[in-house]
CSV table of C-alpha atoms in Angstrom, one decimal:
chain,number,residue,atom,x,y,z
A,1,MET,CA,-82.5,84.9,39.5
A,2,TYR,CA,-79.0,84.5,38.6
A,3,ARG,CA,-76.0,87.2,39.3
A,4,LYS,CA,-74.2,87.7,36.3
A,5,ASN,CA,-70.4,88.7,36.7
A,6,VAL,CA,-70.7,91.8,34.5
A,7,PHE,CA,-70.0,95.3,35.4
A,8,GLY,CA,-66.9,94.3,37.1
A,9,TRP,CA,-66.1,97.3,38.6
A,10,ALA,CA,-69.2,98.1,40.1
A,11,LYS,CA,-69.0,94.3,41.3
A,12,HIS,CA,-65.5,95.1,42.8
A,13,LEU,CA,-65.9,98.7,44.4
A,14,ASP,CA,-64.1,96.9,47.5
A,15,PHE,CA,-61.1,96.3,45.1
A,16,ILE,CA,-61.1,99.6,43.8
A,17,LEU,CA,-61.4,101.5,46.9
A,18,ILE,CA,-58.3,99.4,48.1
A,19,ASP,CA,-56.4,100.0,44.9
A,20,GLU,CA,-57.3,103.6,45.4
A,21,VAL,CA,-55.6,103.5,48.9
A,22,CYS,CA,-52.7,101.8,48.0
A,23,LEU,CA,-52.2,104.4,44.8
A,24,VAL,CA,-52.4,107.4,47.6
A,25,LEU,CA,-49.8,105.8,50.0
A,26,ALA,CA,-47.4,104.7,47.3
A,27,MET,CA,-47.5,108.7,46.4
A,28,LEU,CA,-46.8,109.6,49.4
A,29,THR,CA,-44.3,107.5,50.4
A,30,ALA,CA,-42.4,108.1,47.3
A,31,PHE,CA,-42.4,111.8,47.9
A,32,LEU,CA,-41.7,111.0,51.4
A,33,ILE,CA,-38.5,109.5,50.4
A,34,ARG,CA,-37.8,111.8,47.4
A,35,ASN,CA,-37.9,114.9,49.5
A,36,GLY,CA,-37.5,113.4,53.2
A,37,SER,CA,-40.6,115.1,54.7
A,38,LEU,CA,-44.2,115.4,53.8
A,39,THR,CA,-44.7,118.8,55.0
A,40,GLN,CA,-43.3,119.9,51.8
A,41,LEU,CA,-46.5,119.2,50.2
A,42,THR,CA,-47.7,122.6,51.4
A,43,THR,CA,-45.1,124.1,49.5
A,44,GLN,CA,-45.1,122.2,46.2
A,45,PRO,CA,-48.8,122.2,45.6
A,46,GLN,CA,-48.6,120.4,42.2
A,47,TYR,CA,-48.1,117.3,43.7
A,48,GLY,CA,-51.5,117.3,45.6
A,49,THR,CA,-53.1,118.2,42.6
A,50,LEU,CA,-51.2,115.3,40.1
A,51,MET,CA,-52.3,112.7,43.0
A,52,VAL,CA,-55.9,114.1,42.4
A,53,VAL,CA,-55.5,113.4,38.8
A,54,ALA,CA,-53.9,110.3,39.2
A,55,VAL,CA,-56.7,108.9,41.4
A,56,LEU,CA,-59.5,109.5,39.0
A,57,MET,CA,-57.3,107.9,36.2
A,58,ASP,CA,-57.0,105.1,38.1
A,59,PHE,CA,-60.9,104.7,38.5
A,60,VAL,CA,-61.4,105.8,34.7
A,61,ALA,CA,-59.3,103.1,33.8
A,62,VAL,CA,-60.5,100.2,36.2
A,63,ILE,CA,-64.0,101.1,34.2
A,64,VAL,CA,-62.3,101.3,30.8
A,65,PHE,CA,-60.5,98.0,30.9
A,66,ASN,CA,-62.3,95.7,33.5
A,67,LEU,CA,-58.6,95.3,35.1
A,68,PHE,CA,-60.9,93.7,38.3
A,69,THR,CA,-62.8,91.3,36.0
A,70,ASN,CA,-62.1,88.0,37.6
A,71,VAL,CA,-60.2,89.3,40.6
A,72,LEU,CA,-61.4,86.5,43.2
A,73,LYS,CA,-60.6,84.0,40.6
A,74,ARG,CA,-56.9,84.8,39.9
A,75,GLY,CA,-54.1,82.4,41.9
A,76,VAL,CA,-51.1,84.5,43.1
A,77,TYR,CA,-49.1,84.6,39.8
A,78,LYS,CA,-51.9,85.5,37.6
A,79,GLU,CA,-52.7,88.6,40.3
A,80,PHE,CA,-49.2,89.8,39.8
A,81,VAL,CA,-49.4,89.8,36.6
A,82,ALA,CA,-52.6,91.9,36.5
A,83,THR,CA,-51.3,94.4,39.4
A,84,LEU,CA,-48.0,94.7,37.1
A,85,LEU,CA,-50.3,95.6,34.4
A,86,HIS,CA,-52.4,97.9,36.4
A,87,ALA,CA,-49.6,99.6,38.0
A,88,GLY,CA,-48.2,100.0,34.5
A,89,LEU,CA,-51.5,101.3,33.0
A,90,VAL,CA,-51.4,103.9,35.8
A,91,PHE,CA,-47.8,105.0,35.3
A,92,GLY,CA,-48.1,105.6,31.7
A,93,LEU,CA,-51.1,107.7,32.3
A,94,ASN,CA,-49.7,109.8,34.6
A,95,ALA,CA,-46.7,110.5,31.9
A,96,LEU,CA,-49.0,111.0,29.2
A,97,PHE,CA,-50.8,113.4,31.5
A,98,LEU,CA,-47.6,115.5,32.4
A,99,PHE,CA,-46.5,115.4,28.8
A,100,THR,CA,-50.1,116.6,27.3
A,101,VAL,CA,-50.2,119.4,29.7
A,102,GLN,CA,-46.5,120.4,29.5
A,103,ARG,CA,-45.7,120.2,33.1
A,104,GLY,CA,-43.4,117.1,33.7
A,105,SER,CA,-40.4,119.3,34.7
A,106,ASN,CA,-42.3,120.6,37.4
A,107,PHE,CA,-42.0,116.6,38.8
A,108,SER,CA,-39.4,114.7,39.6
A,109,ARG,CA,-39.2,111.6,37.7
A,110,ILE,CA,-37.6,110.1,40.4
A,111,TRP,CA,-40.6,110.3,42.4
A,112,LEU,CA,-42.8,108.9,39.6
A,113,TYR,CA,-40.8,105.7,39.0
A,114,LEU,CA,-41.3,105.2,42.9
A,115,THR,CA,-45.1,106.0,42.6
A,116,ALA,CA,-45.0,103.1,40.7
A,117,VAL,CA,-43.5,100.4,42.0
A,118,PHE,CA,-44.8,101.3,45.6
A,119,HIS,CA,-48.0,101.1,43.6
A,120,LEU,CA,-47.4,97.8,42.7
A,121,ALA,CA,-46.0,96.4,45.8
A,122,PHE,CA,-48.8,98.1,48.1
A,123,SER,CA,-51.9,96.9,45.9
A,124,PHE,CA,-50.5,93.3,45.2
A,125,GLY,CA,-50.1,92.8,48.6
A,126,ALA,CA,-53.1,94.4,49.7
A,127,ARG,CA,-55.0,92.5,47.3
A,128,LEU,CA,-53.6,88.9,48.4
A,129,ALA,CA,-54.4,90.0,52.3
A,130,TYR,CA,-57.8,90.9,51.2
A,131,LYS,CA,-58.7,87.8,49.5
A,132,ARG,CA,-57.1,86.2,51.8
A,133,ILE,CA,-59.4,87.9,54.9
A,134,ARG,CA,-62.6,87.3,52.3
A,135,ARG,CA,-62.4,83.8,52.3
A,136,LYS,CA,-61.2,83.2,55.9
A,137,SER,CA,-63.8,85.6,57.4
A,138,GLY,CA,-67.1,84.6,55.1
A,139,LEU,CA,-67.7,87.7,53.8
A,140,VAL,CA,-68.2,85.6,50.4
A,141,PRO,CA,-71.7,84.6,50.0
A,142,GLN,CA,-71.8,80.8,49.6
A,143,ARG,CA,-73.7,79.1,47.2
A,144,SER,CA,-74.9,75.7,47.7
A,145,VAL,CA,-74.3,73.4,44.6
A,146,LEU,CA,-75.8,70.1,44.0
A,147,ILE,CA,-73.3,68.1,41.4
A,148,VAL,CA,-75.3,65.6,39.2
A,149,THR,CA,-73.0,63.1,37.4
A,150,ASN,CA,-71.7,59.6,36.9
A,151,GLU,CA,-69.5,57.6,39.6
A,152,SER,CA,-66.8,57.9,37.1
A,153,MET,CA,-66.5,61.4,37.3
A,154,ALA,CA,-67.7,62.4,41.1
A,155,GLU,CA,-64.1,62.3,42.5
A,156,LYS,CA,-62.8,64.4,39.9
A,157,LEU,CA,-65.6,66.9,39.7
A,158,VAL,CA,-65.3,67.4,43.8
A,159,GLU,CA,-61.7,68.2,43.3
A,160,ALA,CA,-62.4,70.3,40.7
A,161,LEU,CA,-64.8,72.5,42.2
A,162,ARG,CA,-63.0,72.5,45.7
A,163,GLU,CA,-60.3,74.6,43.8
A,164,ASP,CA,-62.6,77.4,43.3
A,165,ILE,CA,-60.4,80.2,45.0
A,166,THR,CA,-63.3,82.4,45.8
A,167,GLY,CA,-65.0,80.5,48.4
A,168,SER,CA,-68.1,80.8,47.1
A,169,ILE,CA,-68.8,77.3,46.2
A,170,ARG,CA,-70.5,75.0,49.4
A,171,ILE,CA,-70.8,71.8,47.6
A,172,ALA,CA,-74.3,70.2,49.0
A,173,GLY,CA,-73.9,66.4,47.5
A,174,LEU,CA,-73.8,64.4,44.8
A,175,ALA,CA,-76.6,62.9,42.6
A,176,LEU,CA,-75.2,59.6,40.9
A,177,MET,CA,-77.2,58.9,37.8
A,178,ASP,CA,-75.7,55.5,37.2
A,179,VAL,CA,-75.6,53.9,40.6
A,180,ARG,CA,-77.2,53.6,43.6
A,181,ARG,CA,-75.3,55.0,46.5
A,182,THR,CA,-77.1,57.4,48.4
A,183,GLY,CA,-76.2,57.6,52.1
A,184,GLU,CA,-72.7,57.4,51.3
A,185,GLU,CA,-69.3,59.5,50.6
A,186,ILE,CA,-67.4,60.3,47.9
A,187,ALA,CA,-64.4,62.5,48.6
A,188,GLY,CA,-66.3,63.6,51.5
A,189,VAL,CA,-69.2,64.8,50.1
A,190,PRO,CA,-72.5,62.7,50.9
A,191,VAL,CA,-74.3,61.4,48.0
A,192,VAL,CA,-77.8,62.5,48.7
A,193,ALA,CA,-79.7,61.4,45.4
A,194,ASP,CA,-80.1,58.6,42.4
A,195,ALA,CA,-81.7,58.9,38.8
A,196,ASP,CA,-84.9,58.4,40.3
A,197,SER,CA,-85.0,61.3,42.9
A,198,VAL,CA,-82.8,63.9,41.7
A,199,GLU,CA,-85.9,65.9,40.8
A,200,LYS,CA,-87.6,65.6,44.3
A,201,TYR,CA,-84.4,66.2,46.4
A,202,VAL,CA,-84.1,69.7,44.1
A,203,CYS,CA,-87.4,70.6,44.8
A,204,ARG,CA,-87.6,70.2,48.5
A,205,GLU,CA,-84.3,70.8,49.5
A,206,TRP,CA,-82.1,73.9,49.8
A,207,ILE,CA,-80.2,74.1,46.4
A,208,ASP,CA,-79.2,77.0,44.8
A,209,GLU,CA,-77.3,75.4,41.5
A,210,VAL,CA,-76.9,72.4,40.2
A,211,PHE,CA,-73.7,71.6,38.3
A,212,LEU,CA,-74.4,68.9,35.5
A,213,HIS,CA,-72.0,66.4,34.2
A,214,LEU,CA,-73.4,63.8,31.9
A,215,PRO,CA,-71.9,62.2,28.9
A,216,ARG,CA,-72.1,64.0,25.6
A,217,GLU,CA,-75.7,64.2,24.1
A,218,ASP,CA,-77.3,62.1,26.6
A,219,GLU,CA,-81.0,62.3,26.9
A,220,GLN,CA,-80.6,62.1,30.6
A,221,ALA,CA,-78.7,65.0,30.4
A,222,ARG,CA,-81.8,66.8,28.5
A,223,HIS,CA,-84.0,65.6,30.4
A,224,TYR,CA,-82.6,66.7,34.0
A,225,HIS,CA,-81.6,70.3,32.2
A,226,ALA,CA,-85.2,70.8,31.3
A,227,ALA,CA,-86.9,69.5,34.9
A,228,PHE,CA,-84.1,71.6,36.8
A,229,MET,CA,-85.0,75.0,34.5
A,230,LYS,CA,-88.6,74.3,35.0
A,231,MET,CA,-87.9,74.7,39.1
A,232,GLY,CA,-86.1,77.7,38.5
A,233,VAL,CA,-83.0,76.3,39.2
A,234,THR,CA,-79.7,78.2,37.9
A,235,VAL,CA,-77.7,75.2,36.1
A,236,HIS,CA,-74.2,74.6,34.9
A,237,LEU,CA,-73.2,72.5,32.4
A,238,ASN,CA,-69.6,71.2,31.1
A,239,LEU,CA,-68.9,73.0,27.6
A,240,GLY,CA,-69.8,70.7,24.7
A,241,THR,CA,-72.0,68.5,26.9
A,242,LEU,CA,-75.0,69.9,25.4
A,243,ARG,CA,-76.0,71.6,22.5
A,244,GLU,CA,-77.3,75.4,23.0
A,245,TYR,CA,-80.8,76.0,24.7
A,246,LYS,CA,-82.4,78.6,23.4
A,247,ASP,CA,-84.4,81.4,24.7
A,248,GLN,CA,-82.6,80.7,28.1
A,249,HIS,CA,-80.3,83.4,29.8
A,250,GLN,CA,-76.7,81.7,29.3
A,251,GLN,CA,-73.0,83.0,30.2
A,252,VAL,CA,-69.5,81.3,29.6
A,253,GLU,CA,-67.7,81.4,33.5
A,254,ARG,CA,-65.6,79.1,35.6
A,255,MET,CA,-66.4,76.7,38.3
A,256,GLY,CA,-63.1,75.7,40.0
A,257,ARG,CA,-61.0,73.8,37.3
A,258,CYS,CA,-63.9,73.6,35.2
A,259,THR,CA,-65.7,75.7,32.3
A,260,VAL,CA,-69.1,75.9,32.3
A,261,LEU,CA,-72.4,77.1,30.4
A,262,THR,CA,-74.3,78.3,33.2
A,263,THR,CA,-78.2,78.5,32.6
A,264,SER,CA,-80.6,80.4,34.4
A,265,ILE,CA,-84.5,82.1,34.5
A,266,ASN,CA,-82.9,85.1,34.6
A,267,TYR,CA,-80.0,86.9,35.6
A,268,ALA,CA,-79.1,90.4,37.6
A,269,THR,CA,-76.0,92.5,37.5
A,270,PRO,CA,-74.2,93.0,40.5
A,271,LEU,CA,-75.1,96.8,40.4
A,272,GLN,CA,-78.7,95.6,39.5
A,273,MET,CA,-78.6,93.4,42.7
A,274,ALA,CA,-77.0,96.5,45.1
A,275,LEU,CA,-79.4,99.0,44.0
A,276,LYS,CA,-82.3,96.4,44.5
A,277,ARG,CA,-80.9,95.7,48.2
A,278,ALA,CA,-80.1,99.4,48.8
A,279,ILE,CA,-84.3,100.3,47.7
A,280,ASP,CA,-85.0,97.6,50.0
A,281,ILE,CA,-83.3,98.8,53.1
A,282,LEU,CA,-84.5,102.6,52.3
A,283,GLY,CA,-88.2,100.8,51.7
A,284,GLY,CA,-87.8,98.7,54.9
A,285,LEU,CA,-86.3,101.5,57.5
A,286,VAL,CA,-89.7,103.6,56.3
A,287,GLY,CA,-92.0,100.7,56.4
A,288,SER,CA,-90.8,99.4,59.8
A,289,LEU,CA,-91.4,103.0,61.5
A,290,ILE,CA,-94.9,102.9,60.2
A,291,ALA,CA,-95.2,99.7,61.2
A,292,LEU,CA,-94.3,100.4,64.9
A,293,LEU,CA,-97.0,103.3,64.8
A,294,ILE,CA,-99.6,101.1,63.2
A,295,MET,CA,-98.8,98.0,66.1
A,296,ALA,CA,-99.2,100.9,68.5
A,297,CYS,CA,-102.6,102.1,67.7
A,298,VAL,CA,-103.9,98.2,66.6
A,299,ALA,CA,-102.6,96.9,70.2
A,300,ILE,CA,-105.5,97.6,72.8
A,301,PRO,CA,-108.4,96.9,70.3
A,302,ILE,CA,-106.7,93.3,69.4
A,303,LYS,CA,-105.7,92.2,72.9
A,304,ARG,CA,-109.1,93.6,74.1
A,305,LYS,CA,-110.8,90.8,71.9
A,306,SER,CA,-108.1,88.2,71.6
A,307,PRO,CA,-105.6,87.9,74.4
A,308,GLY,CA,-101.9,87.1,73.4
A,309,PRO,CA,-99.0,88.3,71.5
A,310,LEU,CA,-99.8,91.3,69.1
A,311,LEU,CA,-97.4,89.7,66.6
A,312,TYR,CA,-97.5,86.5,64.7
A,313,THR,CA,-94.7,84.5,63.4
A,314,ALA,CA,-95.2,81.8,60.9
A,315,GLU,CA,-92.4,79.6,59.2
A,316,ARG,CA,-92.2,80.3,55.2
A,317,ILE,CA,-90.1,78.8,52.6
A,318,GLY,CA,-88.0,81.8,50.8
A,319,LEU,CA,-85.2,82.0,48.2
A,320,ASN,CA,-84.4,78.6,47.1
A,321,GLY,CA,-86.3,76.8,49.8
A,322,LYS,CA,-84.7,78.8,52.5
A,323,ARG,CA,-86.8,78.9,56.0
A,324,PHE,CA,-87.6,81.7,57.8
A,325,ARG,CA,-89.6,83.5,60.3
A,326,MET,CA,-92.5,85.9,58.4
A,327,TYR,CA,-94.0,88.9,60.8
A,328,LYS,CA,-97.6,90.2,60.3
A,329,ILE,CA,-99.9,91.6,63.1
A,330,ARG,CA,-102.1,89.3,64.6
A,331,SER,CA,-105.5,89.5,62.7
A,332,MET,CA,-106.7,85.7,63.8
A,333,TYR,CA,-107.7,84.2,67.0
A,334,LEU,CA,-105.1,81.9,68.6
A,335,ASP,CA,-106.4,78.8,67.5
A,336,ALA,CA,-106.6,79.7,63.9
A,337,ASP,CA,-103.6,77.1,62.4
A,338,ALA,CA,-105.7,74.5,64.1
A,339,ARG,CA,-108.8,75.6,62.6
A,340,LYS,CA,-107.5,75.4,59.4
A,341,LYS,CA,-108.3,71.9,58.7
A,342,GLU,CA,-111.7,72.0,59.2
A,343,LEU,CA,-112.4,75.1,56.9
A,344,MET,CA,-110.5,73.8,53.9
A,345,ALA,CA,-113.2,72.4,52.4
A,346,GLN,CA,-114.6,76.1,52.2
A,347,ASN,CA,-111.0,76.5,50.5
A,348,ARG,CA,-111.4,78.8,47.4
A,349,VAL,CA,-108.1,78.2,45.6
A,350,GLN,CA,-107.9,74.8,43.8
A,351,ASP,CA,-105.9,72.1,44.8
A,352,GLY,CA,-105.2,73.5,48.1
A,353,MET,CA,-102.0,74.6,47.2
A,354,MET,CA,-103.2,78.0,48.9
A,355,PHE,CA,-105.5,79.0,51.5
A,356,LYS,CA,-108.8,81.6,51.0
A,357,LEU,CA,-112.2,81.7,52.2
A,358,ASP,CA,-114.7,84.2,51.6
A,359,TRP,CA,-115.5,84.3,55.0
A,360,ASP,CA,-113.2,83.4,57.5
A,361,PRO,CA,-114.8,82.8,61.4
A,362,ARG,CA,-111.0,82.8,62.5
A,363,ILE,CA,-110.4,86.7,62.3
A,364,ILE,CA,-110.5,88.2,65.1
A,365,GLY,CA,-113.6,90.1,65.8
A,366,ASN,CA,-115.3,88.2,62.8
A,367,GLU,CA,-119.0,87.0,64.0
A,368,THR,CA,-121.6,85.0,62.6
A,369,LEU,CA,-125.1,86.9,64.0
A,370,PRO,CA,-128.3,84.7,64.6
A,371,ASP,CA,-129.7,86.1,61.5
A,372,GLY,CA,-126.8,84.2,59.5
A,373,SER,CA,-125.3,87.8,58.6
A,374,HIS,CA,-121.5,88.7,59.3
A,375,ARG,CA,-120.1,91.3,61.6
A,376,THR,CA,-116.6,92.0,60.7
A,377,GLY,CA,-114.2,93.3,63.2
A,378,ILE,CA,-110.6,94.9,64.2
A,379,GLY,CA,-109.1,91.9,62.5
A,380,GLU,CA,-110.8,91.8,59.6
A,381,PHE,CA,-110.1,95.9,58.9
A,382,ILE,CA,-106.3,95.8,59.2
A,383,ARG,CA,-106.5,92.5,56.8
A,384,SER,CA,-108.3,94.5,54.3
A,385,THR,CA,-106.4,97.6,54.6
A,386,SER,CA,-103.5,95.4,54.2
A,387,LEU,CA,-102.0,97.0,57.8
A,388,ASP,CA,-101.3,93.7,59.3
A,389,GLU,CA,-98.6,93.0,56.5
A,390,PHE,CA,-96.2,95.5,57.6
A,391,PRO,CA,-94.0,94.2,60.1
A,392,GLN,CA,-93.0,92.1,56.8
A,393,PHE,CA,-90.8,95.3,56.4
A,394,PHE,CA,-88.6,93.9,59.4
A,395,ASN,CA,-88.0,90.7,57.3
A,396,VAL,CA,-86.7,93.2,54.4
A,397,LEU,CA,-84.3,94.5,56.8
A,398,LYS,CA,-83.0,91.6,57.3
A,399,GLY,CA,-82.8,90.4,53.9
A,400,GLU,CA,-85.1,87.5,54.3
A,401,MET,CA,-88.0,88.9,52.4
A,402,SER,CA,-87.6,92.2,49.4
A,403,LEU,CA,-90.4,94.7,48.6
A,404,VAL,CA,-91.2,93.4,45.8
A,405,GLY,CA,-91.0,89.6,44.9
A,406,THR,CA,-93.4,86.7,45.0
A,407,ARG,CA,-95.3,85.2,48.1
A,408,PRO,CA,-93.7,82.7,50.1
A,409,PRO,CA,-95.8,79.6,50.6
A,410,THR,CA,-95.9,77.6,54.0
A,411,PRO,CA,-94.1,74.2,54.5
A,412,ASP,CA,-97.8,72.4,54.0
A,413,GLU,CA,-98.5,74.3,51.0
A,414,TRP,CA,-94.4,73.9,49.7
A,415,GLU,CA,-94.9,69.9,50.1
A,416,LYS,CA,-97.6,69.6,47.4
A,417,TYR,CA,-95.5,71.8,45.2
A,418,GLU,CA,-94.9,70.1,41.6
A,419,MET,CA,-91.4,70.9,40.1
A,420,HIS,CA,-92.6,73.9,38.1
A,421,HIS,CA,-94.4,75.7,40.9
A,422,ARG,CA,-90.4,75.7,42.5
A,423,ALA,CA,-89.9,78.4,40.2
A,424,ARG,CA,-91.7,80.5,42.4
A,425,LEU,CA,-88.5,80.6,44.7
A,426,ALA,CA,-86.0,81.3,42.4
A,427,THR,CA,-85.7,85.1,43.8
A,428,LYS,CA,-86.5,86.7,46.9
A,429,PRO,CA,-90.0,86.3,48.3
A,430,GLY,CA,-91.5,89.9,48.6
A,431,ILE,CA,-94.2,92.0,50.2
A,432,THR,CA,-96.1,92.9,46.7
A,433,GLY,CA,-95.4,91.0,43.4
A,434,MET,CA,-97.2,90.5,40.2
A,435,TRP,CA,-99.9,88.7,41.2
A,436,GLN,CA,-100.8,90.5,44.0
A,437,VAL,CA,-101.0,93.7,42.1
A,438,SER,CA,-103.1,91.8,39.4
A,439,GLY,CA,-106.3,91.1,41.6
A,440,ARG,CA,-105.1,88.6,44.3
A,441,SER,CA,-108.8,88.6,45.4
A,442,ASP,CA,-110.0,87.3,42.1
A,443,ILE,CA,-107.1,84.7,41.4
A,444,THR,CA,-108.0,81.4,42.5
A,445,ASP,CA,-106.0,79.2,40.4
A,446,PHE,CA,-102.9,78.8,41.7
A,447,GLU,CA,-101.2,77.8,38.3
A,448,GLU,CA,-102.1,81.4,37.2
A,449,VAL,CA,-100.4,82.6,40.3
A,450,VAL,CA,-97.2,80.8,39.4
A,451,ARG,CA,-97.5,81.9,35.9
A,452,LEU,CA,-97.2,85.2,36.8
A,453,ASP,CA,-94.7,84.8,39.4
A,454,THR,CA,-92.5,82.8,37.0
A,455,GLU,CA,-93.4,85.7,34.4
A,456,TYR,CA,-92.2,88.4,36.8
A,457,ILE,CA,-88.7,86.5,37.7
A,458,ALA,CA,-88.2,86.0,34.1
A,459,ASN,CA,-88.7,89.4,33.0
A,460,TRP,CA,-87.4,91.0,36.2
A,461,SER,CA,-85.4,94.6,35.9
A,462,MET,CA,-85.6,97.4,38.7
A,463,GLY,CA,-88.5,99.2,36.5
A,464,LEU,CA,-90.4,96.7,37.1
A,465,ASP,CA,-90.1,96.6,40.4
A,466,LEU,CA,-91.1,100.3,40.4
A,467,ARG,CA,-94.2,99.8,38.2
A,468,ILE,CA,-95.3,97.0,40.8
A,469,LEU,CA,-94.6,99.2,43.9
A,470,CYS,CA,-96.6,102.1,42.3
A,471,GLN,CA,-99.3,100.0,40.8
A,472,THR,CA,-99.5,98.3,44.8
A,473,VAL,CA,-99.6,102.1,46.4
A,474,GLY,CA,-102.8,102.5,44.0
A,475,VAL,CA,-104.4,99.3,45.1
A,476,VAL,CA,-104.0,99.9,48.3
A,477,LEU,CA,-105.6,103.3,48.0
A,478,PHE,CA,-108.2,102.5,46.2
A,479,ARG,CA,-109.0,99.2,46.2
A,480,LYS,CA,-108.9,96.3,49.3
A,481,GLY,CA,-107.1,93.6,49.9
A,482,ALA,CA,-104.3,94.6,48.0
A,483,MET,CA,-100.7,93.3,49.9
């Protein structure tokens, strides 16, 4: 899902806090210069009251006037102008407040003017320093961007995107549509694909977004735009290169020196993403504690039947193709992966895109009796009750997974993906999700799984996540095989 740049005050809480601190320091510095000592604040409490009011008015002004919109994209001159307007607005609001309450005579006008000057100086310096620290320290999350264009525009586009002062863009490579130069470099960026291989490259590699720049009304551009959207990849278009696409989430923004039209399967505001992450952390903490208790209870029965590690870690494919190690309580014998090929003919899921058996002899404790009947053991118990899934809360705490999302595929399943299957990875994988609560034991058509996952991503909201979490609890309690 694409994070839309709205609600700037929520996205830039760090800048707001810095400005509030600068405002307080400006008022204290002005008071010190005007009175020679800060101890006199105790004998002139009205100044302390006005400081509190000024901070509150500053916060309201930031929200109402969106004073930090595009703060990360502003250069030095634009930042100075923005800070000057900000400091002037706060000064004007303070003066208006004193005029309204008719208390202006109780305050030094020199103090007010000095406060405005120091607020401008402190805030401007702090903003520049903080942005520099963010860029150099790697605090700005980087998006992996593939440039899809023709050879003649490649170098210019690389230079334009490199001027993105936010430091949030990592150019992953170039895909040239009119020539074959794979393996070469242009302006220090590798050429990784051409017209014949670009779709496969985007489907298989770690690409967060695509910057598409092809001639106006080019049918090739339309084709690739549709293909990338089918994969769930965010696409940036130079404005004017294509007509508007209907029924898709779009917005105009800046990338370096380029003005682009960004199209994505869905978007989330920074506030929504922060809230989702906060819920993940809270749920991850609680779930991890429960996981430790469960592991303590099942450790002896599992090791008695199958000596070896208690936790099973397996490589999975996560958000936009990122690989990670997923944790589970081991419910299968140590040779389970090796025996998977032998049992592939019994797979209930069509096309082998996922792997499920009606009866799995690889599960710890599962036995076939002489009369042909089956007996289950500890492995089947922790799987049917979803207890084996609880260590995935460790992945949630690490930020590799979310409480609600799509189930991450294995690398061998990922290799079989077609373009539209990739859309499942447009969001973080989750412990539970839309298709799990829709009855995972009954769904054997992988295309139906993809449809449900894509529906979840396209219609995502915090309300939908909460509904799925509530449904998951109900399924776990009243029906086996929920997670």
